[in-house]
């Protein structure tokens, strides 16, 4: 998937998009149990994403974790 992101960032977030394809993501935008939250936690903690707080927030929204 071409996300127009630097390669290091695209590599960091790709596992999430592999685990949760876009057609299955952001279906409710409410806090719920389930989803690959452990995967998102590890991705947003990666050094490549430290300079991108909006992207980190967007990844939480992607897995319906609005409160994060």
mmCIF file with all atom_site columns, C-alpha atoms in Angstrom:
data_model
loop_
_atom_site.group_PDB
_atom_site.id
_atom_site.type_symbol
_atom_site.label_atom_id
_atom_site.label_alt_id
_atom_site.label_comp_id
_atom_site.label_asym_id
_atom_site.label_entity_id
_atom_site.label_seq_id
_atom_site.pdbx_PDB_ins_code
_atom_site.Cartn_x
_atom_site.Cartn_y
_atom_site.Cartn_z
_atom_site.occupancy
_atom_site.B_iso_or_equiv
_atom_site.pdbx_formal_charge
_atom_site.auth_seq_id
_atom_site.auth_comp_id
_atom_site.auth_asym_id
_atom_site.auth_atom_id
_atom_site.pdbx_PDB_model_num
ATOM 1  C CA . UNK A 1 1  ? 0.000   0.000  0.000  1.00 0.00 ? 1  UNK A CA 1
ATOM 2  C CA . UNK A 1 2  ? 1.494   3.359  -0.998 1.00 0.00 ? 2  UNK A CA 1
ATOM 3  C CA . UNK A 1 3  ? 0.787   5.785  1.826  1.00 0.00 ? 3  UNK A CA 1
ATOM 4  C CA . UNK A 1 4  ? 3.084   8.589  0.666  1.00 0.00 ? 4  UNK A CA 1
ATOM 5  C CA . UNK A 1 5  ? 5.140   8.151  3.824  1.00 0.00 ? 5  UNK A CA 1
ATOM 6  C CA . UNK A 1 6  ? 8.882   7.847  4.262  1.00 0.00 ? 6  UNK A CA 1
ATOM 7  C CA . UNK A 1 7  ? 9.930   4.227  3.832  1.00 0.00 ? 7  UNK A CA 1
ATOM 8  C CA . UNK A 1 8  ? 10.943  3.818  7.488  1.00 0.00 ? 8  UNK A CA 1
ATOM 9  C CA . UNK A 1 9  ? 7.494   4.905  8.667  1.00 0.00 ? 9  UNK A CA 1
ATOM 10 C CA . UNK A 1 10 ? 5.666   2.842  6.070  1.00 0.00 ? 10 UNK A CA 1
ATOM 11 C CA . UNK A 1 11 ? 7.661   -0.210 7.176  1.00 0.00 ? 11 UNK A CA 1
ATOM 12 C CA . UNK A 1 12 ? 6.774   0.494  10.806 1.00 0.00 ? 12 UNK A CA 1
ATOM 13 C CA . UNK A 1 13 ? 3.003   0.727  10.218 1.00 0.00 ? 13 UNK A CA 1
ATOM 14 C CA . UNK A 1 14 ? 2.603   -1.961 7.531  1.00 0.00 ? 14 UNK A CA 1
ATOM 15 C CA . UNK A 1 15 ? 2.120   -4.826 10.036 1.00 0.00 ? 15 UNK A CA 1
ATOM 16 C CA . UNK A 1 16 ? -1.007  -3.077 11.338 1.00 0.00 ? 16 UNK A CA 1
ATOM 17 C CA . UNK A 1 17 ? -2.470  -2.680 7.863  1.00 0.00 ? 17 UNK A CA 1
ATOM 18 C CA . UNK A 1 18 ? -1.664  -6.336 7.167  1.00 0.00 ? 18 UNK A CA 1
ATOM 19 C CA . UNK A 1 19 ? -3.409  -7.424 10.392 1.00 0.00 ? 19 UNK A CA 1
ATOM 20 C CA . UNK A 1 20 ? -6.398  -5.111 9.959  1.00 0.00 ? 20 UNK A CA 1
ATOM 21 C CA . UNK A 1 21 ? -7.182  -4.183 6.342  1.00 0.00 ? 21 UNK A CA 1
ATOM 22 C CA . UNK A 1 22 ? -8.786  -0.799 5.674  1.00 0.00 ? 22 UNK A CA 1
ATOM 23 C CA . UNK A 1 23 ? -12.158 -2.327 4.825  1.00 0.00 ? 23 UNK A CA 1
ATOM 24 C CA . UNK A 1 24 ? -12.289 -3.746 8.376  1.00 0.00 ? 24 UNK A CA 1
ATOM 25 C CA . UNK A 1 25 ? -10.899 -0.731 10.230 1.00 0.00 ? 25 UNK A CA 1
ATOM 26 C CA . UNK A 1 26 ? -12.616 2.271  11.799 1.00 0.00 ? 26 UNK A CA 1
ATOM 27 C CA . UNK A 1 27 ? -16.005 0.634  11.686 1.00 0.00 ? 27 UNK A CA 1
ATOM 28 C CA . UNK A 1 28 ? -17.354 2.114  14.907 1.00 0.00 ? 28 UNK A CA 1
ATOM 29 C CA . UNK A 1 29 ? -14.908 4.720  16.251 1.00 0.00 ? 29 UNK A CA 1
ATOM 30 C CA . UNK A 1 30 ? -15.850 3.820  19.795 1.00 0.00 ? 30 UNK A CA 1
ATOM 31 C CA . UNK A 1 31 ? -13.859 2.212  22.553 1.00 0.00 ? 31 UNK A CA 1
ATOM 32 C CA . UNK A 1 32 ? -14.237 -1.543 22.457 1.00 0.00 ? 32 UNK A CA 1
ATOM 33 C CA . UNK A 1 33 ? -12.298 -4.625 23.347 1.00 0.00 ? 33 UNK A CA 1
ATOM 34 C CA . UNK A 1 34 ? -10.365 -6.515 20.743 1.00 0.00 ? 34 UNK A CA 1
ATOM 35 C CA . UNK A 1 35 ? -8.484  -5.450 17.691 1.00 0.00 ? 35 UNK A CA 1
ATOM 36 C CA . UNK A 1 36 ? -4.719  -5.431 17.318 1.00 0.00 ? 36 UNK A CA 1
ATOM 37 C CA . UNK A 1 37 ? -4.113  -2.913 20.138 1.00 0.00 ? 37 UNK A CA 1
ATOM 38 C CA . UNK A 1 38 ? -0.883  -4.637 21.205 1.00 0.00 ? 38 UNK A CA 1
ATOM 39 C CA . UNK A 1 39 ? 0.392   -4.231 17.667 1.00 0.00 ? 39 UNK A CA 1
ATOM 40 C CA . UNK A 1 40 ? -0.549  -0.540 17.606 1.00 0.00 ? 40 UNK A CA 1
ATOM 41 C CA . UNK A 1 41 ? 1.120   -0.025 20.988 1.00 0.00 ? 41 UNK A CA 1
ATOM 42 C CA . UNK A 1 42 ? 4.384   -1.415 19.659 1.00 0.00 ? 42 UNK A CA 1
ATOM 43 C CA . UNK A 1 43 ? 4.141   0.620  16.447 1.00 0.00 ? 43 UNK A CA 1
ATOM 44 C CA . UNK A 1 44 ? 3.420   3.954  18.132 1.00 0.00 ? 44 UNK A CA 1
ATOM 45 C CA . UNK A 1 45 ? 6.330   3.340  20.514 1.00 0.00 ? 45 UNK A CA 1
ATOM 46 C CA . UNK A 1 46 ? 8.763   2.862  17.622 1.00 0.00 ? 46 UNK A CA 1
ATOM 47 C CA . UNK A 1 47 ? 11.417  5.543  17.164 1.00 0.00 ? 47 UNK A CA 1
ATOM 48 C CA . UNK A 1 48 ? 10.289  6.151  13.576 1.00 0.00 ? 48 UNK A CA 1
ATOM 49 C CA . UNK A 1 49 ? 6.939   7.524  14.752 1.00 0.00 ? 49 UNK A CA 1
ATOM 50 C CA . UNK A 1 50 ? 8.060   9.701  17.671 1.00 0.00 ? 50 UNK A CA 1
ATOM 51 C CA . UNK A 1 51 ? 8.089   12.814 15.473 1.00 0.00 ? 51 UNK A CA 1
ATOM 52 C CA . UNK A 1 52 ? 4.570   12.131 14.136 1.00 0.00 ? 52 UNK A CA 1
ATOM 53 C CA . UNK A 1 53 ? 1.983   12.532 16.935 1.00 0.00 ? 53 UNK A CA 1
ATOM 54 C CA . UNK A 1 54 ? -0.888  12.962 14.482 1.00 0.00 ? 54 UNK A CA 1
ATOM 55 C CA . UNK A 1 55 ? 0.000   9.696  12.766 1.00 0.00 ? 55 UNK A CA 1
ATOM 56 C CA . UNK A 1 56 ? 0.171   7.914  16.120 1.00 0.00 ? 56 UNK A CA 1
ATOM 57 C CA . UNK A 1 57 ? -3.288  9.265  16.968 1.00 0.00 ? 57 UNK A CA 1
ATOM 58 C CA . UNK A 1 58 ? -4.588  8.167  13.596 1.00 0.00 ? 58 UNK A CA 1
ATOM 59 C CA . UNK A 1 59 ? -3.347  4.632  14.158 1.00 0.00 ? 59 UNK A CA 1
ATOM 60 C CA . UNK A 1 60 ? -5.349  4.451  17.393 1.00 0.00 ? 60 UNK A CA 1
ATOM 61 C CA . UNK A 1 61 ? -8.431  5.661  15.532 1.00 0.00 ? 61 UNK A CA 1
ATOM 62 C CA . UNK A 1 62 ? -7.779  3.011  12.881 1.00 0.00 ? 62 UNK A CA 1
ATOM 63 C CA . UNK A 1 63 ? -8.390  0.323  15.508 1.00 0.00 ? 63 UNK A CA 1
ATOM 64 C CA . UNK A 1 64 ? -11.429 2.056  17.053 1.00 0.00 ? 64 UNK A CA 1
ATOM 65 C CA . UNK A 1 65 ? -9.563  3.320  20.106 1.00 0.00 ? 65 UNK A CA 1
ATOM 66 C CA . UNK A 1 66 ? -10.940 6.868  20.160 1.00 0.00 ? 66 UNK A CA 1
ATOM 67 C CA . UNK A 1 67 ? -9.962  7.452  23.801 1.00 0.00 ? 67 UNK A CA 1
ATOM 68 C CA . UNK A 1 68 ? -6.294  6.840  23.127 1.00 0.00 ? 68 UNK A CA 1
#
